[in-house]
Protein backbone atom coordinates (compact mmCIF):
# COMPACT_ATOMS: atom_id res chain seq x y z
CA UNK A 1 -62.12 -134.93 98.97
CA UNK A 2 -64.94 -135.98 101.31
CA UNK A 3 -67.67 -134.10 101.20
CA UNK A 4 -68.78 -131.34 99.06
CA UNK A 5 -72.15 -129.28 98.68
CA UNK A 6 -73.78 -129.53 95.23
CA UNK A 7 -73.51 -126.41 93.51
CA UNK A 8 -76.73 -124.62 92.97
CA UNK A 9 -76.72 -125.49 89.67
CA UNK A 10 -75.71 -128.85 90.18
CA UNK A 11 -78.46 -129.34 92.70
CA UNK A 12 -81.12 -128.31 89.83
CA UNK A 13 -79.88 -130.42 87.21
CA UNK A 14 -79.96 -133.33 89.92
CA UNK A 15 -83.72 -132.38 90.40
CA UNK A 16 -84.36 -131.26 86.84
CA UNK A 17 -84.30 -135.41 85.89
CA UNK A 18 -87.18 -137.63 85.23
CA UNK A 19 -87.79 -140.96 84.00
CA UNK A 20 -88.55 -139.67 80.74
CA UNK A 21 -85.63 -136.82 80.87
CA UNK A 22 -82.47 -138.30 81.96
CA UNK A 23 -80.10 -135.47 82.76
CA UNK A 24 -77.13 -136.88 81.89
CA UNK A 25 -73.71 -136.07 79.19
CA UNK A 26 -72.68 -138.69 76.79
CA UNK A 27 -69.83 -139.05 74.21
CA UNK A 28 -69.47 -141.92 71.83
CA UNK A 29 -65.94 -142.34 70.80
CA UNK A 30 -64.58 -144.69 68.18
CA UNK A 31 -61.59 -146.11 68.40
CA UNK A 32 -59.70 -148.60 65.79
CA UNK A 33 -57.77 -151.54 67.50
CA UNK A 34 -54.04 -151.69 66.25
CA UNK A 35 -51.45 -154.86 65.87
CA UNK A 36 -49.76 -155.23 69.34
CA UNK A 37 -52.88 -153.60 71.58
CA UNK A 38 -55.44 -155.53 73.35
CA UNK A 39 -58.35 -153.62 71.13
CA UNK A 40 -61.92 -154.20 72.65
CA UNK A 41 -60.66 -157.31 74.69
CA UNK A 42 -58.39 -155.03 77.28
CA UNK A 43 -60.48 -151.98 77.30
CA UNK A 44 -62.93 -152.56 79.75
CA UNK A 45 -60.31 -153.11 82.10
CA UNK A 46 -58.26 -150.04 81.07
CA UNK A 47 -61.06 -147.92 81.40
CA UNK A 48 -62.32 -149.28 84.84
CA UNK A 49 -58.53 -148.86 85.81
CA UNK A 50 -58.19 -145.26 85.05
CA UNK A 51 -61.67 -144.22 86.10
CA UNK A 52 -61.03 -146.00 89.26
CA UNK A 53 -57.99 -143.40 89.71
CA UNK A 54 -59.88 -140.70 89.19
CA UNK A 55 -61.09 -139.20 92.57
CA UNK A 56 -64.49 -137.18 91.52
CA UNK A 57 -65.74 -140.97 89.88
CA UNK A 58 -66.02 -142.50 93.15
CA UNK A 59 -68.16 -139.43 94.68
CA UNK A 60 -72.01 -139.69 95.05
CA UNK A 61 -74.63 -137.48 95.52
CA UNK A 62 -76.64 -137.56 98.90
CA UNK A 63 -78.79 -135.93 100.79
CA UNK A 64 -78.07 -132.97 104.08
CA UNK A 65 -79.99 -131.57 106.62
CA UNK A 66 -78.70 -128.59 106.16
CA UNK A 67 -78.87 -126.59 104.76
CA UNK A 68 -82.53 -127.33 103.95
CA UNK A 69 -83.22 -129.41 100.66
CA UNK A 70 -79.50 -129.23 100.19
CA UNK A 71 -77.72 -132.44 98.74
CA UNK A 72 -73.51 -133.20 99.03
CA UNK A 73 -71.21 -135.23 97.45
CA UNK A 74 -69.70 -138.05 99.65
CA UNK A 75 -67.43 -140.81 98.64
CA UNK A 76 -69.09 -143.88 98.09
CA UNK A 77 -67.59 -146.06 100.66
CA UNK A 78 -68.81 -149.23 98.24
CA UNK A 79 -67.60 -148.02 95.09
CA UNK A 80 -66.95 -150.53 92.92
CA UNK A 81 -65.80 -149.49 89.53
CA UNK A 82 -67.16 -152.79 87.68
CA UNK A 83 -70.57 -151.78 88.60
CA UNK A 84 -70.28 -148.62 86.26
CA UNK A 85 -68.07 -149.81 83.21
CA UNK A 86 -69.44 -153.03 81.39
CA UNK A 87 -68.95 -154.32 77.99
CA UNK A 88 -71.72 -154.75 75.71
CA UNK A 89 -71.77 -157.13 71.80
CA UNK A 90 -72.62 -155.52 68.90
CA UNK A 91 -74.45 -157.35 66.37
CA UNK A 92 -73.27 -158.37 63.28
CA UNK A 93 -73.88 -155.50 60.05
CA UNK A 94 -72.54 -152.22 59.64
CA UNK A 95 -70.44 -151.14 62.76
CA UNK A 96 -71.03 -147.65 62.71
CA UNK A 97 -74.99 -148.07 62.58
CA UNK A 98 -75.04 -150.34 65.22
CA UNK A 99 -73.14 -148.42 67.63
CA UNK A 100 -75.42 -145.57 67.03
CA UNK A 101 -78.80 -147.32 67.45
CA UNK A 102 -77.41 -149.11 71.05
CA UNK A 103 -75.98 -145.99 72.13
CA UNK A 104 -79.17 -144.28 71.63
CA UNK A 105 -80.99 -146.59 73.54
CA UNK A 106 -77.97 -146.59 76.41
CA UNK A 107 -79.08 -143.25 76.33
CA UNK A 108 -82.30 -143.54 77.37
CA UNK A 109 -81.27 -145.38 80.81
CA UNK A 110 -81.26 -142.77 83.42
CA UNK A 111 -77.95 -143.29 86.01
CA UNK A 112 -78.52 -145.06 89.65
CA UNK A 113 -78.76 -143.21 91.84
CA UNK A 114 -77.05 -143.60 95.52
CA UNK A 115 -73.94 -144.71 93.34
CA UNK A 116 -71.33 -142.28 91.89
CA UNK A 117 -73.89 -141.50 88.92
CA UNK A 118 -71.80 -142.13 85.85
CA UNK A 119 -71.39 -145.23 83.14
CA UNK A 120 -68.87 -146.29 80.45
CA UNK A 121 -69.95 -149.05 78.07
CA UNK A 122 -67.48 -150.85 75.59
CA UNK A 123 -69.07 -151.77 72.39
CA UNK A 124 -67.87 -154.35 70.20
CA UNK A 125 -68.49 -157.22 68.01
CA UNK A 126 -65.80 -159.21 69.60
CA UNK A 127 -67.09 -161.75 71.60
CA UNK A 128 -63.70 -161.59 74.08
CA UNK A 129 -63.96 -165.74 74.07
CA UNK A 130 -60.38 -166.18 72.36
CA UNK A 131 -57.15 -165.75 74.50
CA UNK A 132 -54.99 -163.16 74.70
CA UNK A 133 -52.96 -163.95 71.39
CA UNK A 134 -56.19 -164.55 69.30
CA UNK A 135 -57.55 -161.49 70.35
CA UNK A 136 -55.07 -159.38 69.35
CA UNK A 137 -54.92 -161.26 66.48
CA UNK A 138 -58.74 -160.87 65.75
CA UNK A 139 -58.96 -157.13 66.83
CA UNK A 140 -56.31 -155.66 64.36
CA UNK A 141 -57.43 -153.26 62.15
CA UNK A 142 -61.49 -153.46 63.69
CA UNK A 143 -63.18 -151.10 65.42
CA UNK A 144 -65.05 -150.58 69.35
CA UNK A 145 -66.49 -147.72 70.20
CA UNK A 146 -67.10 -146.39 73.92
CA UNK A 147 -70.24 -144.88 75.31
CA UNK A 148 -69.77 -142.63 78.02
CA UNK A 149 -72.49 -141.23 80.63
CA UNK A 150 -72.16 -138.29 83.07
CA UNK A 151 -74.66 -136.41 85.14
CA UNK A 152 -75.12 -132.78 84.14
CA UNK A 153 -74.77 -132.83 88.28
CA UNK A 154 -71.76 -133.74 87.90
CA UNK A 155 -70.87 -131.45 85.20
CA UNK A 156 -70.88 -128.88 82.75
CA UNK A 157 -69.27 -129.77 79.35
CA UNK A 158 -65.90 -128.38 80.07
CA UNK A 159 -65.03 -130.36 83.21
CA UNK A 160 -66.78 -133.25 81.67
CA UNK A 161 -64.16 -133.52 79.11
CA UNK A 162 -61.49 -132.81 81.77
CA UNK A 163 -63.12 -136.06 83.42
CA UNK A 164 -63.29 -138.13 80.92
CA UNK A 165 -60.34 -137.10 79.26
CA UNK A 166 -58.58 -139.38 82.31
CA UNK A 167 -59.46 -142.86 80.56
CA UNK A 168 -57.16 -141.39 76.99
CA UNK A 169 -53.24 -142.81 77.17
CA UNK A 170 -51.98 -138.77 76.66
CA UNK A 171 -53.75 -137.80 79.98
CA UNK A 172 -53.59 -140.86 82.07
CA UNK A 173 -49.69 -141.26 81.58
CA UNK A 174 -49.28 -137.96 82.03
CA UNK A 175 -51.19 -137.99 85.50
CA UNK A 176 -48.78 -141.15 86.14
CA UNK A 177 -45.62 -139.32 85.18
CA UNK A 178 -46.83 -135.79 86.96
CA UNK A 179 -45.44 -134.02 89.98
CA UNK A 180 -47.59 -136.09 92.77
CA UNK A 181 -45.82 -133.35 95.81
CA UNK A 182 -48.00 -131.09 97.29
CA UNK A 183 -47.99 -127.77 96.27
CA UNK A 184 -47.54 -124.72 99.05
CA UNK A 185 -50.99 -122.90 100.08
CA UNK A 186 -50.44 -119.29 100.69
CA UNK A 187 -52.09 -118.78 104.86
CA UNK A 188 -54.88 -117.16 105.18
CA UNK A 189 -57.47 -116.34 107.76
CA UNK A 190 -60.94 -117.83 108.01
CA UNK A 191 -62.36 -114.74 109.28
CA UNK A 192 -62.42 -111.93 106.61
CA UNK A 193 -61.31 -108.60 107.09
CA UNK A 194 -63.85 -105.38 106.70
CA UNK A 195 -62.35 -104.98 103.24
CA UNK A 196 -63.52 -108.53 102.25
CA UNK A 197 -66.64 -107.70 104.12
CA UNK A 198 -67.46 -104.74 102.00
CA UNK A 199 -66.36 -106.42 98.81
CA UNK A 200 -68.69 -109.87 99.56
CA UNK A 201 -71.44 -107.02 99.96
CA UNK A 202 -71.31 -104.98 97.05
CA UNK A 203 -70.86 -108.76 94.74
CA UNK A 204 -73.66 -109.82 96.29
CA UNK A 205 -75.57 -106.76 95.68
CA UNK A 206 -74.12 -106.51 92.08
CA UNK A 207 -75.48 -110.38 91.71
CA UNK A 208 -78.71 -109.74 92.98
CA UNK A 209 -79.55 -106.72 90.50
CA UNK A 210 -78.17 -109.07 87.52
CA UNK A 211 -80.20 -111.66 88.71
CA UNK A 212 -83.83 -109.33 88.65
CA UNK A 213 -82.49 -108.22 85.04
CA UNK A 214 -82.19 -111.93 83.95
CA UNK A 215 -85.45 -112.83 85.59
CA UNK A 216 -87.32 -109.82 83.72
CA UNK A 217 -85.53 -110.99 80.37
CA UNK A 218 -86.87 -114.40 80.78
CA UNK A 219 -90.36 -113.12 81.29
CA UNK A 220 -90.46 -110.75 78.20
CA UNK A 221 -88.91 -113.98 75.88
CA UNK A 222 -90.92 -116.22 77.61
CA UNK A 223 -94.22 -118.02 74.95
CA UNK A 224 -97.33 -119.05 76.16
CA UNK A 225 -97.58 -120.44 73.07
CA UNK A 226 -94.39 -121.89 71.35
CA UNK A 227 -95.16 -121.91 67.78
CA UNK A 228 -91.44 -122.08 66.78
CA UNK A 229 -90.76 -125.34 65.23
CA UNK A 230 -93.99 -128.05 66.57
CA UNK A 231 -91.62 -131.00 65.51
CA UNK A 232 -89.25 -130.04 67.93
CA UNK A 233 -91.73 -129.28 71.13
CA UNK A 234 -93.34 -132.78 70.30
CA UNK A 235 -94.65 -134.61 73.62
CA UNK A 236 -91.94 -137.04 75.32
CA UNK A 237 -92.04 -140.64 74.46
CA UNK A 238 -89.19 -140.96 76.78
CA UNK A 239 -87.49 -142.99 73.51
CA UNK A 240 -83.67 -141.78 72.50
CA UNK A 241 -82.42 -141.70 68.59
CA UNK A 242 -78.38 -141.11 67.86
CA UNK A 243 -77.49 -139.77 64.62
CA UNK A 244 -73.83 -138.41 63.64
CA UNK A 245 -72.46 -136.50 60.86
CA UNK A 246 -68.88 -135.28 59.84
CA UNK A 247 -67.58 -131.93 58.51
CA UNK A 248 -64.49 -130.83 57.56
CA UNK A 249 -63.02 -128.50 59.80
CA UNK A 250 -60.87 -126.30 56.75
CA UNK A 251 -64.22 -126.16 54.86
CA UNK A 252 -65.51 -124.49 58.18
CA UNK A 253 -62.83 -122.18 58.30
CA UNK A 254 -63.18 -121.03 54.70
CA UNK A 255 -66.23 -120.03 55.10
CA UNK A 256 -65.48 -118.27 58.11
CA UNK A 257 -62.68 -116.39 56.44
CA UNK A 258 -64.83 -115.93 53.69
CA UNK A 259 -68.22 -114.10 55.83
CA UNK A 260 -66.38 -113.17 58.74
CA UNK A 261 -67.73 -113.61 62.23
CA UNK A 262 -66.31 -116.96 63.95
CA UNK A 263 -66.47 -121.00 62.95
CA UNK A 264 -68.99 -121.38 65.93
CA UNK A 265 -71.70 -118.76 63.63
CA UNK A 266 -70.44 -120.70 60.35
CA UNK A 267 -71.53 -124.04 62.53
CA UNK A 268 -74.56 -122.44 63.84
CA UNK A 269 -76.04 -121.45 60.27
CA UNK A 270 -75.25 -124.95 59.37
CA UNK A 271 -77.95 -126.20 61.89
CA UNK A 272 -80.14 -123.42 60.42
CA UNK A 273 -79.85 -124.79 57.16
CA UNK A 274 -80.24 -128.01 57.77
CA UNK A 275 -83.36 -127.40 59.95
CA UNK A 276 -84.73 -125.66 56.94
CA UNK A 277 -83.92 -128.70 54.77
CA UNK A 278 -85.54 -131.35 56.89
CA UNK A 279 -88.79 -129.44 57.15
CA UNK A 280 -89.27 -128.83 53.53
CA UNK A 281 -88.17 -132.96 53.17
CA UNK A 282 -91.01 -133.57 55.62
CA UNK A 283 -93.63 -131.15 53.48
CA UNK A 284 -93.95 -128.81 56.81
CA UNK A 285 -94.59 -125.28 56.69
CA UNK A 286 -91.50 -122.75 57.17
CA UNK A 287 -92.56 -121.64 61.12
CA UNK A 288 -93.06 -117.45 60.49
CA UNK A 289 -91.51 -116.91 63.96
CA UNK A 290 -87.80 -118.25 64.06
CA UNK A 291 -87.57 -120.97 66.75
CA UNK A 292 -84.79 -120.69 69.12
CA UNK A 293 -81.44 -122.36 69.68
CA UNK A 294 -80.14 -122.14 73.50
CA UNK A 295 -76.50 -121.82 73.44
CA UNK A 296 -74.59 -123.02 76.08
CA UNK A 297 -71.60 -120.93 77.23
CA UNK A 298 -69.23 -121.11 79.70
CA UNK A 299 -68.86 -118.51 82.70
CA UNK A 300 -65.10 -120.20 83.54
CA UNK A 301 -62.61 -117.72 83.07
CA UNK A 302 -59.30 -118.48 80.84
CA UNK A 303 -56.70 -119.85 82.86
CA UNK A 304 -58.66 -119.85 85.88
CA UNK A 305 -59.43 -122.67 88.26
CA UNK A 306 -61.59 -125.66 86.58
CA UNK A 307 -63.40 -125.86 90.00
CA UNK A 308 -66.12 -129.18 90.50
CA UNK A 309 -69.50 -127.41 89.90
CA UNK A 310 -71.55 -126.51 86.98
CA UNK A 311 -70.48 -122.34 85.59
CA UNK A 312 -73.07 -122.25 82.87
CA UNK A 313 -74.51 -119.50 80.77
CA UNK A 314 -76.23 -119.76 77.35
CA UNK A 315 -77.72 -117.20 74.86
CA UNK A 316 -80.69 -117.61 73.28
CA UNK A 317 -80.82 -116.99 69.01
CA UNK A 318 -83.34 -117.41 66.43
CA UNK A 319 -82.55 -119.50 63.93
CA UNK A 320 -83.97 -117.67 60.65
CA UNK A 321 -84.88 -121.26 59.34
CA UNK A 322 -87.68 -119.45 56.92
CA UNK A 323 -84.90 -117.32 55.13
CA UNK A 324 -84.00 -118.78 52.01
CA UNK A 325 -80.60 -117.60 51.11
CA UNK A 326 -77.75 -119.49 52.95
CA UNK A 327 -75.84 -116.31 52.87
CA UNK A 328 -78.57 -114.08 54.41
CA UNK A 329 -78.96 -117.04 56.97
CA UNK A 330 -75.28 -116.75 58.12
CA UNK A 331 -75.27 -113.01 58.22
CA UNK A 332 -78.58 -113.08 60.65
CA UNK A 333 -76.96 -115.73 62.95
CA UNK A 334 -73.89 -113.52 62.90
CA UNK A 335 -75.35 -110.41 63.92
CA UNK A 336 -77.50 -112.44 66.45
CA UNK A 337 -74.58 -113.68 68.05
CA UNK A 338 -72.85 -110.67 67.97
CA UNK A 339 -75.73 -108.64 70.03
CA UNK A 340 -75.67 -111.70 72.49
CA UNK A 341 -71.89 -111.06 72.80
CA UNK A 342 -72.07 -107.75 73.20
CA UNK A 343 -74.29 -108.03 76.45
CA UNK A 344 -72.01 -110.97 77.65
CA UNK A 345 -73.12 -114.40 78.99
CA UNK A 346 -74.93 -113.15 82.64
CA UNK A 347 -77.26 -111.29 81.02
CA UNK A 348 -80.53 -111.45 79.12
CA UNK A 349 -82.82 -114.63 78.76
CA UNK A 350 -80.79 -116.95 77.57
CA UNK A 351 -78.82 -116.87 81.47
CA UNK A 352 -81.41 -118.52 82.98
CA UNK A 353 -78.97 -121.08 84.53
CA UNK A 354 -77.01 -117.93 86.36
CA UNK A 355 -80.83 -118.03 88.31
CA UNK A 356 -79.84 -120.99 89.70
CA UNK A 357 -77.04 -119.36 92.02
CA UNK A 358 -79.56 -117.02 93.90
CA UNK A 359 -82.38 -119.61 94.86
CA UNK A 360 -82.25 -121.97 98.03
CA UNK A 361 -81.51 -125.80 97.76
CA UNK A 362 -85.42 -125.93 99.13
CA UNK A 363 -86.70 -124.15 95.70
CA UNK A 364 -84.69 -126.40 93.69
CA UNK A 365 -86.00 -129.34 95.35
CA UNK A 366 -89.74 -127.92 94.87
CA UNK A 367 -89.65 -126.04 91.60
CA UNK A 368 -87.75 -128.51 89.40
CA UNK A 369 -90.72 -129.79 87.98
CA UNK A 370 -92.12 -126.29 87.44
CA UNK A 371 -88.91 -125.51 85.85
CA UNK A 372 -88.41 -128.01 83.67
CA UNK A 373 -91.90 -127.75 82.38
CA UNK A 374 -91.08 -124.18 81.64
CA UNK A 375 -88.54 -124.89 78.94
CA UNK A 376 -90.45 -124.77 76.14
CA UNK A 377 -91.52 -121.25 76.63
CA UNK A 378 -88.05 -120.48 76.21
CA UNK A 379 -86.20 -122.18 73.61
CA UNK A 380 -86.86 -125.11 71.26
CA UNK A 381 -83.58 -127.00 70.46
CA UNK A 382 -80.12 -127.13 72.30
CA UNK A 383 -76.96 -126.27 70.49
CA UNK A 384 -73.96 -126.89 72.29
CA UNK A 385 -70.15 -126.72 71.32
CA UNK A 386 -68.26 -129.13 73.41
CA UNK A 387 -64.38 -128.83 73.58
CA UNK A 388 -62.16 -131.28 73.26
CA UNK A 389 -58.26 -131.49 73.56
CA UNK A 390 -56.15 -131.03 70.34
CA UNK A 391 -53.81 -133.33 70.86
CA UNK A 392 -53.69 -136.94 69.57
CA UNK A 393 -55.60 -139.92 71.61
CA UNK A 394 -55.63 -142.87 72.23
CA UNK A 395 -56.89 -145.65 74.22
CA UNK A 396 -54.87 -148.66 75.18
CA UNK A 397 -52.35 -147.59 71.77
CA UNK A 398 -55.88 -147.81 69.65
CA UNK A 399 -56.37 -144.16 68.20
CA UNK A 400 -59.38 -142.14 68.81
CA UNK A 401 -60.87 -141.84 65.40
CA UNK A 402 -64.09 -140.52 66.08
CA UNK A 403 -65.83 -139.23 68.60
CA UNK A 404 -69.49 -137.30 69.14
CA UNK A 405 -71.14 -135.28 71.98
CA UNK A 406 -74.69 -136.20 72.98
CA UNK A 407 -76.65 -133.78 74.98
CA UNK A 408 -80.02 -134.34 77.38
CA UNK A 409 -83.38 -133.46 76.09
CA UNK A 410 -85.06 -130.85 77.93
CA UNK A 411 -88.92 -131.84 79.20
CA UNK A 412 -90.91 -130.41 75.70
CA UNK A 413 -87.52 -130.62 73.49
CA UNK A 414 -87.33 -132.94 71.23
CA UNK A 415 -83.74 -132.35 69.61
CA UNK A 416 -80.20 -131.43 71.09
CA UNK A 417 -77.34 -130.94 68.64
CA UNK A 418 -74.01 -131.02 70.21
CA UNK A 419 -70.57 -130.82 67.99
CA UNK A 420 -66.93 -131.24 69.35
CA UNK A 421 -63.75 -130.69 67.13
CA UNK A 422 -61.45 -133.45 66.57
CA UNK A 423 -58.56 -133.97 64.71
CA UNK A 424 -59.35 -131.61 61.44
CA UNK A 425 -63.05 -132.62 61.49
CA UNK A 426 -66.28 -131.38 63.40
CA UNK A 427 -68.17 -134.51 64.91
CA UNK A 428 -72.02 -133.85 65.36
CA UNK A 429 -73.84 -135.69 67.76
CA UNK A 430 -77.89 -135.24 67.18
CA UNK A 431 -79.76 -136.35 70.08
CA UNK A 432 -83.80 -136.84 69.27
CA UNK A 433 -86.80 -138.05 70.89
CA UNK A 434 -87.27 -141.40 68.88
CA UNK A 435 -90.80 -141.11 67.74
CA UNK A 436 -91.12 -137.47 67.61
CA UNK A 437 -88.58 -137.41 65.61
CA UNK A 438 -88.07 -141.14 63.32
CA UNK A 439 -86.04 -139.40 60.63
CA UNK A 440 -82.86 -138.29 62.39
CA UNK A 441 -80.91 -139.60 59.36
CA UNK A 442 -82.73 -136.69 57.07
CA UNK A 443 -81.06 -134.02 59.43
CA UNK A 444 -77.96 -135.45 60.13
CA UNK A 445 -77.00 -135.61 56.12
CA UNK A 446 -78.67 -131.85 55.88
CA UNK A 447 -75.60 -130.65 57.75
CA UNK A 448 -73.13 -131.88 55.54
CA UNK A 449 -75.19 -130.78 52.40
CA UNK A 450 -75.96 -127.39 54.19
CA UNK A 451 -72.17 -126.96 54.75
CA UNK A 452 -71.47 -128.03 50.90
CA UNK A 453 -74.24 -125.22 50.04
CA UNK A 454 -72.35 -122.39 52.23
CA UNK A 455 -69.04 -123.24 50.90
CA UNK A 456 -70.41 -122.61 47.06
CA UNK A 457 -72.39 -119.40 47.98
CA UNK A 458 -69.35 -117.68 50.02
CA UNK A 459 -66.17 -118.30 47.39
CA UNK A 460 -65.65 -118.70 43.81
CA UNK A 461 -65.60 -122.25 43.24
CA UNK A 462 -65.46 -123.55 46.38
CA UNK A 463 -66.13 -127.36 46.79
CA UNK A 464 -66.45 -128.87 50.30
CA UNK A 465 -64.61 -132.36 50.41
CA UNK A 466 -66.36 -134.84 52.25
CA UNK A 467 -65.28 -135.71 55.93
CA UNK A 468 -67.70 -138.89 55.62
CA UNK A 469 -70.93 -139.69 55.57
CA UNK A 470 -73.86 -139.07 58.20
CA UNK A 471 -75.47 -141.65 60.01
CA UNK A 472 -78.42 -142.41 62.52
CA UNK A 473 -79.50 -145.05 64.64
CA UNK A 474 -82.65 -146.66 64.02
CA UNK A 475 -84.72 -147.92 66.80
């Protein structure tokens, strides 16, 4: 791996970025330090071991001649893997609260650029003076957490967790342990025959009428005047707030089996719900037109290759915040969901990001501003699934006991809501602008009590049994 074109859609989240709109991926994972492991004290040096093995980690972005406005990703002949993973004290109080509020404001930090654009912080409230044996010693039984940062650029959510998946015990050992002999490549020609010739024709054809439908969608959904949800459109302060919440994962699924449709719709009326909640908290009015939730999805096929660039998709859904039965709430984000399903994930507004592949490097160098400007018209909050593996992990023998997805903030958004399932439990990671939106906490317990309300309304005597308590970071 040398050098590498951005993706078109990697090139426009590159150019997409601001000061005050960072476009990077973050997870916050929280481990617990076991008797026998190094805990906090050896994982800054694990991690900047394993990331250092990890070949797309030492590639940056930089610019090409051609083609024109294009940008490629080179190895970084300086790399030096201490410069991205660093080890930060927590201060004394409740552990959990703290990491939140500093990872919020680690969030905030856009990544260097003209470096591989990516950052890993340990946070602890070890101060790593001791030795070896006192560390241990001290560590059992406590808690770190690690913040980690990747460039949308670098990518989507999927391959993101196939990165950073490397730094976990499972994966790394395995990668040590693997089959290291290269595998056979079938020959083939560089020059394709008419049959190819016909066939790159009629796709690019095919993606050129799918791209005018998109772009005609996107005008008809398109708002001069957003007048979803105000508190979530709220100017940029360029300020980041963390909050996390826990659900159980069986509750989830009861429900599910209870209404039909799928856990993501049971997860996705749970936001409703708990939108719905915070505004009548704050004393706002119920917005008459439903605001609307982009939903990422992925356009990687099952089983095929994971490939480097971004394959995104979303759909766009309104989020019938203003209804007042949970049940009727779930049943409108079902059938919503359903009718985006039904078209698939290249077409109507909501695949903006498949624009992205028919537009020059040059109008992704020019427009980005234009285009991220233009998000609000579209959509007002971000709600992403992120996938993790199911497996067990670990870090340095210290279990992963937590661990929540954090999303960038679109220029006019003021809230993404990402949620990743983990060992029985769905971890939400709520992402805010921190003055638009101070009370983070509010929402963040809404989902659990929106997911206790569901499980009463859908089965006879249903109770939900708490997967722990919600929490924010207050900055």
């Amino acid at each position: 791996m040398t050098t590498e074109l951005l993706a078109p859609l990697d090139l426009a989240f590159w150019h997409l970025e601001s000061a005050d709109h960072p476009m990077h991926l973050g997870a916050l994972a929280v481990f617990t330090a076991v008797p026998g492991t190094a805990g906090a004290a050896g994982a800054r040096e694990l991690l900047a071991a394993r990331a250092a093995a990890i070949p797309r980690l030492r590639m940056r972005v930089r610019d090409v001649w051609l083609p024109v406005g294009g940008a490629a990703w080179a190895v970084h002949k300086e790399f030096d893997v201490r410069r991205h993973v660093r080890r930060l004290p927590l201060p004394e109080g409740e552990f959990a609260t703290e990491a939140a509020r500093l990872a919020g404001e680690l969030m905030e930090r856009p990544l260097e650029r003209g470096i591989p654009p990516w950052e890993m912080y340990v946070l602890t409230t070890e101060d790593g003076s001791g030795g070896a044996g006192d560390s241990r010693a001290a560590a059992a039984g406590r808690p770190f957490a690690v913040l980690v940062k990747l460039h949308h650029a670098l990518a989507d959510g999927m391959r993101a967790v196939a990165i950073g998946a490397g730094i976990f015990d499972q994966i790394a050992d395995a990668r040590a342990a693997g089959d290291r002999r290269p595998r056979p490549v079938p020959p083939r020609s560089w020059l394709p025959g008419p049959w190819q010739v016909a066939g790159l024709a009629r796709g690019r054809i095919e993606e050129l009428g799918r791209a005018v439908g998109i772009g005609a969608s996107v005008v008809r959904a398109s708002r001069l005047d957003p007048r979803g949800m105000p508190a979530l459109t709220a100017g940029s302060s360029g300020t980041r707030r963390l909050a996390t919440a826990l659900l159980d994962l069986e509750d989830v699924q009861r429900i599910r089996r209870a209404a039909g449709g799928t856990a993501n719709d049971v997860l996705l009326a749970t936001v409703t719900g708990a939108l719905r909640r915070w505004m009548l908290e704050r004393g706002e009015p119920l917005p008459a037109t439903a605001p609307r939730a982009l939903v990422p999805v992925t356009r990687r096929r099952p089983g095929g290759p994971s490939g480097s660039g971004n394959r995104l998709s979303a759909y766009l859904l309104g989020l019938p915040v203003a209804e007042a039965d949970p049940r009727a709430r779930l049943t409108s984000v079902r059938l919503g969901m359903d009718r985006n399903k039904s078209g698939g994930p290249s077409r109507g507004a909501g695949a903006v990001a498949v624009l992205a592949d028919q537009l020059p490097p040059l109008a992704h160098r020019l427009g980005a501003p234009l285009a991220g400007s233009a998000a609000r018209m579209l959509f007002d909050i971000l709600v992403t699934s992120v996938p993790l593996p199911r497996s067990t992990l670990s870090l340095g023998g210290c279990p992963l006991r937590e661990v929540y997805p954090m999303a960038p903030l679109a220029r006019g958004q003021s809230l993404a809501v990402a949620l990743s399932t983990y060992g029985g439990r769905v971890h939400v990671g709520l992402v805010a602008d921190g003055k638009a939106v101070p009370d983070l906490d509010r929402l963040a317990r809404g989902m659990t009590e929106e997911l206790r309300e569901l499980l009463r309304v859908t089965g006879p005597g249903g109770r939900i049994r708490s997967a722990g308590p919600a929490r924010a970071a207050r900055t």
